[in-house]
Coordinates of N, CA and C in Angstrom, one line a residue:
Q1358 N 0.8 -1.2 0.0 CA 0.0 0.0 0.0 C 0.9 1.2 0.0
A1359 N 0.5 2.3 -0.7 CA 1.2 3.5 -0.7 C 0.7 4.4 0.4
A1360 N 1.6 5.1 1.1 CA 1.2 6.0 2.2 C 1.9 7.3 2.0
A1361 N 1.2 8.4 2.0 CA 1.7 9.7 1.8 C 2.5 10.1 3.1
T1362 N 3.6 10.8 2.8 CA 4.4 11.4 3.9 C 4.5 12.9 3.5
S1363 N 4.8 13.7 4.5 CA 4.8 15.2 4.2 C 6.0 15.6 3.5
S1364 N 5.9 16.6 2.6 CA 7.0 17.2 1.9 C 6.5 18.6 1.5
A1365 N 7.5 19.5 1.5 CA 7.1 20.9 1.2 C 6.5 21.1 -0.2
S1366 N 7.1 20.4 -1.2 CA 6.7 20.6 -2.6 C 5.7 19.6 -3.1
L1367 N 6.0 18.3 -2.8 CA 5.2 17.2 -3.4 C 5.1 16.1 -2.4
P1368 N 4.0 15.4 -2.3 CA 4.0 14.3 -1.4 C 4.9 13.2 -1.9
T1369 N 5.6 12.6 -0.9 CA 6.4 11.4 -1.3 C 5.7 10.2 -0.8
F1370 N 6.1 9.0 -1.3 CA 5.3 7.8 -1.0 C 6.3 6.7 -0.6
A1371 N 5.9 6.0 0.4 CA 6.7 4.8 0.8 C 5.8 3.6 0.7
W1372 N 6.3 2.5 0.2 CA 5.5 1.3 0.0 C 6.3 0.2 0.7
S1373 N 5.5 -0.6 1.4 CA 6.1 -1.8 1.9 C 5.1 -3.0 1.8
G1374 N 5.6 -4.1 1.5 CA 4.8 -5.3 1.3 C 5.4 -6.1 0.2
S1375 N 4.7 -7.2 -0.1 CA 5.2 -8.1 -1.1 C 4.5 -7.9 -2.4
L1376 N 5.3 -8.2 -3.5 CA 4.7 -8.1 -4.8 C 4.2 -9.4 -5.2
P1377 N 3.1 -9.4 -6.0 CA 2.6 -10.7 -6.5 C 3.6 -11.4 -7.4
L1378 N 3.6 -12.7 -7.4 CA 4.6 -13.5 -8.1 C 4.6 -13.1 -9.6
D1379 N 3.5 -12.8 -10.2 CA 3.5 -12.4 -11.6 C 4.2 -11.1 -11.9
T1380 N 4.2 -10.2 -10.9 CA 5.0 -9.0 -11.0 C 6.5 -9.2 -11.0
I1381 N 6.9 -10.1 -10.1 CA 8.3 -10.4 -9.9 C 8.8 -11.2 -11.2
A1382 N 8.0 -12.1 -11.7 CA 8.4 -12.9 -12.8 C 8.3 -12.2 -14.2
M1383 N 7.7 -11.0 -14.2 CA 7.5 -10.3 -15.4 C 8.8 -10.0 -16.1
T1384 N 8.9 -10.2 -17.4 CA 10.1 -9.8 -18.1 C 10.3 -8.4 -18.4
T1385 N 11.5 -7.9 -18.6 CA 11.7 -6.5 -18.8 C 10.9 -6.0 -20.1
A1386 N 10.9 -6.9 -21.1 CA 10.2 -6.5 -22.3 C 8.7 -6.3 -22.1
D1387 N 8.1 -6.9 -21.1 CA 6.7 -6.8 -20.8 C 6.4 -5.8 -19.7
A1388 N 7.4 -5.2 -19.1 CA 7.2 -4.3 -17.9 C 6.4 -3.1 -18.2
W1389 N 6.5 -2.6 -19.4 CA 5.7 -1.4 -19.8 C 4.2 -1.6 -19.8
K1390 N 3.8 -2.9 -20.0 CA 2.4 -3.3 -20.1 C 1.7 -3.3 -18.7
K1391 N 2.5 -3.3 -17.6 CA 1.9 -3.5 -16.3 C 1.4 -2.2 -15.8
V1392 N 0.1 -2.2 -15.4 CA -0.6 -1.0 -14.9 C -0.1 -0.8 -13.5
P1393 N 0.2 0.4 -13.0 CA 0.6 0.6 -11.6 C -0.5 0.0 -10.7
I1394 N 0.0 -0.7 -9.7 CA -1.0 -1.4 -8.8 C -1.3 -0.6 -7.5
H1395 N -0.6 0.4 -7.2 CA -0.7 1.2 -6.0 C -1.3 2.6 -6.4
S1396 N -2.1 3.1 -5.5 CA -2.7 4.4 -5.7 C -2.7 5.1 -4.3
T1397 N -2.9 6.4 -4.3 CA -3.0 7.2 -3.1 C -4.0 8.3 -3.3
Q1398 N -4.6 8.7 -2.2 CA -5.6 9.8 -2.3 C -4.8 11.1 -2.0
L1399 N -4.9 12.1 -3.0 CA -4.3 13.4 -2.8 C -5.1 14.2 -1.9
C1400 N -6.5 14.1 -2.1 CA -7.5 14.7 -1.2 C -8.8 14.0 -1.5
E1401 N -9.8 14.4 -0.8 CA -11.1 13.7 -1.0 C -11.5 13.7 -2.4
G1402 N -11.7 12.5 -3.0 CA -12.2 12.4 -4.4 C -11.1 12.5 -5.5
V1403 N -9.9 12.7 -5.1 CA -8.8 12.8 -6.0 C -7.7 11.8 -5.7
E1404 N -7.7 10.8 -6.5 CA -6.7 9.7 -6.4 C -5.7 9.7 -7.5
T1405 N -4.5 9.2 -7.3 CA -3.6 9.0 -8.4 C -2.8 7.7 -8.2
N1406 N -2.4 7.2 -9.3 CA -1.6 6.0 -9.3 C -0.2 6.2 -10.0
T1407 N 0.0 7.4 -10.5 CA 1.2 7.7 -11.2 C 1.6 9.1 -11.0
F1408 N 2.9 9.4 -11.1 CA 3.5 10.7 -11.1 C 4.3 10.8 -12.4
A1409 N 4.4 12.0 -12.9 CA 5.2 12.3 -14.1 C 6.2 13.4 -13.8
R1410 N 7.3 13.3 -14.5 CA 8.3 14.4 -14.5 C 8.3 14.9 -15.9
E1411 N 8.2 16.2 -16.1 CA 8.1 16.8 -17.4 C 9.3 17.7 -17.6
W1412 N 10.0 17.6 -18.7 CA 11.1 18.5 -19.1 C 10.5 19.2 -20.3
R1413 N 10.6 20.6 -20.3 CA 10.0 21.3 -21.4 C 10.9 22.6 -21.7
C1414 N 10.7 23.0 -22.9 CA 11.4 24.2 -23.4 C 10.6 24.8 -24.5
K1415 N 11.0 26.0 -24.9 CA 10.4 26.7 -26.1 C 11.5 26.6 -27.2
W1416 N 11.0 26.3 -28.4 CA 11.9 26.2 -29.6 C 11.6 27.4 -30.5
S1417 N 12.4 27.6 -31.5 CA 12.3 28.7 -32.4 C 12.1 28.2 -33.9
E1418 N 11.4 29.0 -34.7 CA 11.2 28.6 -36.1 C 12.4 29.0 -36.9
D1419 N 13.4 29.7 -36.3 CA 14.6 30.2 -37.1 C 15.3 29.0 -37.7
N1420 N 15.9 29.3 -38.8 CA 16.8 28.3 -39.5 C 16.0 27.0 -39.8
G1421 N 14.8 27.1 -40.3 CA 14.0 25.9 -40.6 C 13.7 25.0 -39.4
K1422 N 13.4 25.7 -38.3 CA 13.1 25.0 -37.0 C 14.2 24.1 -36.5
K1423 N 15.4 24.5 -36.8 CA 16.6 23.7 -36.4 C 16.6 23.4 -34.9
S1424 N 16.2 24.3 -34.1 CA 16.2 24.0 -32.6 C 15.2 22.9 -32.3
L1425 N 14.1 22.8 -33.0 CA 13.2 21.7 -32.7 C 13.8 20.4 -33.1
T1426 N 14.5 20.4 -34.3 CA 15.2 19.2 -34.7 C 16.3 18.7 -33.7
Q1427 N 17.0 19.7 -33.1 CA 18.0 19.4 -32.1 C 17.3 19.0 -30.7
C1428 N 16.2 19.5 -30.4 CA 15.4 19.0 -29.2 C 15.1 17.5 -29.4
Q1429 N 14.6 17.2 -30.6 CA 14.3 15.8 -30.9 C 15.6 14.9 -30.7
Q1430 N 16.7 15.4 -31.2 CA 17.9 14.7 -31.0 C 18.3 14.4 -29.6
V1431 N 18.0 15.4 -28.7 CA 18.3 15.2 -27.3 C 17.4 14.1 -26.8
L1432 N 16.1 14.0 -27.2 CA 15.2 12.9 -26.8 C 15.8 11.6 -27.3
D1433 N 16.2 11.5 -28.6 CA 16.6 10.3 -29.2 C 18.0 9.8 -28.6
D1434 N 18.9 10.8 -28.4 CA 20.3 10.4 -28.0 C 20.6 10.3 -26.6
I1435 N 19.8 11.1 -25.7 CA 20.1 11.1 -24.3 C 18.9 10.5 -23.5
I1436 N 17.7 11.0 -23.7 CA 16.6 10.6 -22.9 C 16.2 9.2 -23.0
V1437 N 15.9 8.8 -24.3 CA 15.4 7.4 -24.5 C 16.4 6.3 -24.1
P1438 N 17.7 6.4 -24.5 CA 18.6 5.4 -24.1 C 18.8 5.3 -22.5
Q1439 N 18.8 6.4 -21.8 CA 19.0 6.4 -20.4 C 17.8 6.0 -19.6
L1440 N 16.6 6.4 -20.1 CA 15.4 6.0 -19.4 C 15.0 4.5 -19.6
K1441 N 15.6 3.9 -20.6 CA 15.4 2.4 -20.7 C 15.8 1.7 -19.5
Q1442 N 16.8 2.3 -18.7 CA 17.3 1.6 -17.5 C 16.6 2.0 -16.2
V1443 N 15.6 2.9 -16.3 CA 14.9 3.3 -15.1 C 13.8 2.4 -14.7
H1444 N 14.0 1.8 -13.5 CA 13.0 0.9 -13.0 C 11.6 1.5 -12.8
G1445 N 10.6 0.9 -13.2 CA 9.2 1.4 -12.9 C 8.7 2.4 -13.9
L1446 N 9.5 2.8 -14.9 CA 9.0 3.7 -16.0 C 7.8 3.0 -16.7
T1447 N 6.7 3.7 -16.8 CA 5.6 3.2 -17.6 C 5.4 3.8 -19.0
S1448 N 5.9 5.0 -19.2 CA 5.8 5.6 -20.5 C 6.7 6.9 -20.6
V1449 N 7.1 7.2 -21.8 CA 7.7 8.5 -22.1 C 7.0 9.0 -23.3
Q1450 N 6.5 10.2 -23.2 CA 5.7 10.9 -24.3 C 6.4 12.2 -24.6
R1451 N 6.3 12.5 -25.9 CA 6.8 13.8 -26.4 C 5.6 14.6 -26.9
V1452 N 5.6 15.9 -26.5 CA 4.6 16.8 -27.0 C 5.3 17.9 -27.7
V1453 N 4.8 18.2 -28.9 CA 5.3 19.4 -29.7 C 4.1 20.2 -30.1
C1454 N 4.1 21.5 -29.7 CA 3.1 22.4 -30.1 C 3.7 23.4 -31.1
G1455 N 3.1 23.4 -32.3 CA 3.6 24.3 -33.3 C 3.1 25.8 -33.1
E1456 N 2.1 25.9 -32.4 CA 1.5 27.3 -32.1 C 2.3 28.0 -31.1
C1457 N 2.5 27.4 -29.9 CA 3.2 28.0 -28.8 C 4.7 27.7 -28.7
K1458 N 5.1 26.8 -29.6 CA 6.5 26.4 -29.7 C 7.0 25.6 -28.5
D1459 N 6.2 24.8 -28.0 CA 6.5 23.9 -26.8 C 7.1 22.6 -27.3
F1460 N 8.2 22.2 -26.6 CA 8.7 20.8 -26.8 C 8.7 20.3 -25.4
K1461 N 8.0 19.2 -25.1 CA 7.9 18.6 -23.8 C 8.2 17.1 -23.9
V1462 N 8.8 16.6 -22.8 CA 9.0 15.2 -22.7 C 8.4 14.8 -21.3
I1463 N 7.5 13.9 -21.3 CA 6.8 13.5 -20.0 C 7.2 12.0 -19.7
C1464 N 7.8 11.9 -18.6 CA 8.2 10.6 -18.1 C 7.3 10.1 -16.9
K1465 N 6.6 9.0 -17.1 CA 5.5 8.6 -16.2 C 5.9 7.3 -15.5
M1466 N 5.6 7.2 -14.2 CA 5.8 6.0 -13.5 C 4.9 5.9 -12.3
G1467 N 4.8 4.6 -11.9 CA 3.9 4.4 -10.7 C 4.5 4.9 -9.4
L1468 N 3.7 5.1 -8.4 CA 4.1 5.7 -7.2 C 5.2 4.9 -6.5
D1469 N 5.2 3.6 -6.6 CA 6.2 2.8 -5.9 C 7.6 3.0 -6.5
A1470 N 7.8 3.5 -7.7 CA 9.1 3.7 -8.2 C 9.5 5.2 -8.3
F1471 N 8.5 6.1 -8.2 CA 8.8 7.5 -8.4 C 9.8 8.1 -7.4
D1472 N 9.6 7.7 -6.1 CA 10.6 8.2 -5.1 C 12.0 7.8 -5.3
D1473 N 12.1 6.5 -5.8 CA 13.5 6.0 -6.1 C 14.1 6.9 -7.2
W1474 N 13.4 7.2 -8.2 CA 13.9 8.0 -9.3 C 14.2 9.4 -8.8
A1475 N 13.3 10.0 -8.0 CA 13.5 11.3 -7.5 C 14.8 11.4 -6.7
S1476 N 15.1 10.3 -5.9 CA 16.4 10.3 -5.1 C 17.6 10.3 -6.0
L1477 N 17.4 9.9 -7.3 CA 18.5 10.0 -8.3 C 18.5 11.3 -9.1
N1478 N 17.8 12.3 -8.6 CA 17.6 13.6 -9.2 C 17.1 13.5 -10.6
Y1479 N 16.2 12.5 -10.8 CA 15.5 12.3 -12.1 C 16.4 12.1 -13.2
A1480 N 17.5 11.4 -13.0 CA 18.5 11.2 -14.1 C 17.8 10.6 -15.3
P1481 N 18.1 11.2 -16.5 CA 19.2 12.1 -16.8 C 18.9 13.6 -16.9
E1482 N 18.1 14.1 -16.0 CA 17.6 15.4 -16.1 C 18.7 16.5 -16.2
A1483 N 19.7 16.4 -15.4 CA 20.8 17.4 -15.5 C 21.4 17.4 -16.9
E1484 N 21.6 16.2 -17.4 CA 22.2 16.1 -18.8 C 21.2 16.7 -19.9
V1485 N 20.0 16.4 -19.7 CA 19.0 16.9 -20.6 C 18.9 18.4 -20.6
V1486 N 18.9 19.0 -19.4 CA 18.8 20.5 -19.3 C 20.1 21.1 -19.9
Q1487 N 21.2 20.5 -19.6 CA 22.5 21.0 -20.2 C 22.5 20.9 -21.7
A1488 N 22.0 19.8 -22.3 CA 22.0 19.7 -23.7 C 21.0 20.7 -24.3
L1489 N 19.8 20.8 -23.8 CA 18.9 21.8 -24.3 C 19.4 23.2 -24.2
S1490 N 20.1 23.5 -23.1 CA 20.6 24.9 -23.0 C 21.7 25.3 -24.0
Q1491 N 22.3 24.3 -24.6 CA 23.3 24.5 -25.6 C 22.8 24.7 -27.0
I1492 N 21.5 24.6 -27.2 CA 20.8 24.7 -28.5 C 20.4 26.1 -28.8
N1493 N 20.9 26.7 -29.9 CA 20.5 28.0 -30.3 C 19.0 28.1 -30.6
G1494 N 18.3 29.0 -30.1 CA 16.9 29.1 -30.3 C 16.0 28.5 -29.2
V1495 N 16.6 27.8 -28.3 CA 15.8 27.1 -27.2 C 15.9 28.1 -26.0
S1496 N 14.7 28.2 -25.4 CA 14.6 29.1 -24.2 C 13.6 28.5 -23.2
Q1497 N 13.5 29.1 -22.1 CA 12.5 28.7 -21.0 C 12.6 27.2 -20.7
I1498 N 13.8 26.7 -20.4 CA 13.9 25.3 -20.1 C 13.5 25.1 -18.6
E1499 N 12.5 24.2 -18.4 CA 11.9 24.0 -17.1 C 11.7 22.5 -16.9
A1500 N 11.5 22.2 -15.6 CA 11.1 20.8 -15.2 C 10.0 20.9 -14.2
Q1501 N 9.1 20.0 -14.2 CA 8.0 20.0 -13.3 C 7.5 18.6 -13.0
T1502 N 7.1 18.3 -11.7 CA 6.5 17.0 -11.3 C 5.1 17.2 -11.1
Y1503 N 4.3 16.3 -11.5 CA 2.8 16.3 -11.2 C 2.2 14.9 -11.3
S1504 N 1.0 14.8 -10.8 CA 0.3 13.6 -10.9 C -0.3 13.5 -12.3
L1505 N -0.3 12.3 -12.8 CA -0.8 12.1 -14.1 C -1.5 10.7 -14.1
M1506 N -2.9 10.8 -14.2 CA -3.6 9.5 -14.2 C -4.7 9.5 -15.2
P1507 N -4.8 8.4 -15.9 CA -5.9 8.3 -16.9 C -7.3 8.3 -16.2
V1508 N -8.2 9.0 -16.9 CA -9.6 9.1 -16.4 C -10.4 8.0 -17.1
L1509 N -10.1 7.7 -18.3 CA -10.8 6.7 -19.1 C -9.7 5.8 -19.8
G1510 N -9.9 4.6 -20.0 CA -9.0 3.7 -20.7 C -8.0 3.0 -19.8
P1511 N -7.0 2.4 -20.5 CA -6.0 1.6 -19.7 C -5.3 2.4 -18.7
G1512 N -4.9 1.8 -17.6 CA -4.2 2.5 -16.5 C -5.1 3.0 -15.4
R1513 N -6.4 3.0 -15.6 CA -7.3 3.5 -14.6 C -7.4 2.4 -13.5
T1514 N -7.3 2.8 -12.2 CA -7.4 1.9 -11.1 C -8.8 1.8 -10.6

């Protein structure tokens, strides 16, 4: 069971107990298919079973949107290879908005693994921020943590 503990910016969660045998025996290739099994109540009527860490920046249309191409390269060359090794990761999504020039990467995982990743400073976050900051035309590099839970469809507890 997940239990909330106090934190100034975001609730942290500690879990203790045993995992079902099918969870332990699950292969790495099938791990992404597993729906998070733990949830917590943020307040009355608001539950979550996953947290997400988002890395975002603004890109420019200059030079044929070269900065957007380079943001994608950061995703392909740094983020994806390193996140493949992160225990408990359920998805990585990329959002690109052509109107407001947003480039966002959303890394989602169950509550039982999120604290472990946070203790590692959301690796490879420092490397991602550094790489994005070196791209001409990229601005407003930010990171944010939030609850992200499906309302309809797979992943709903």
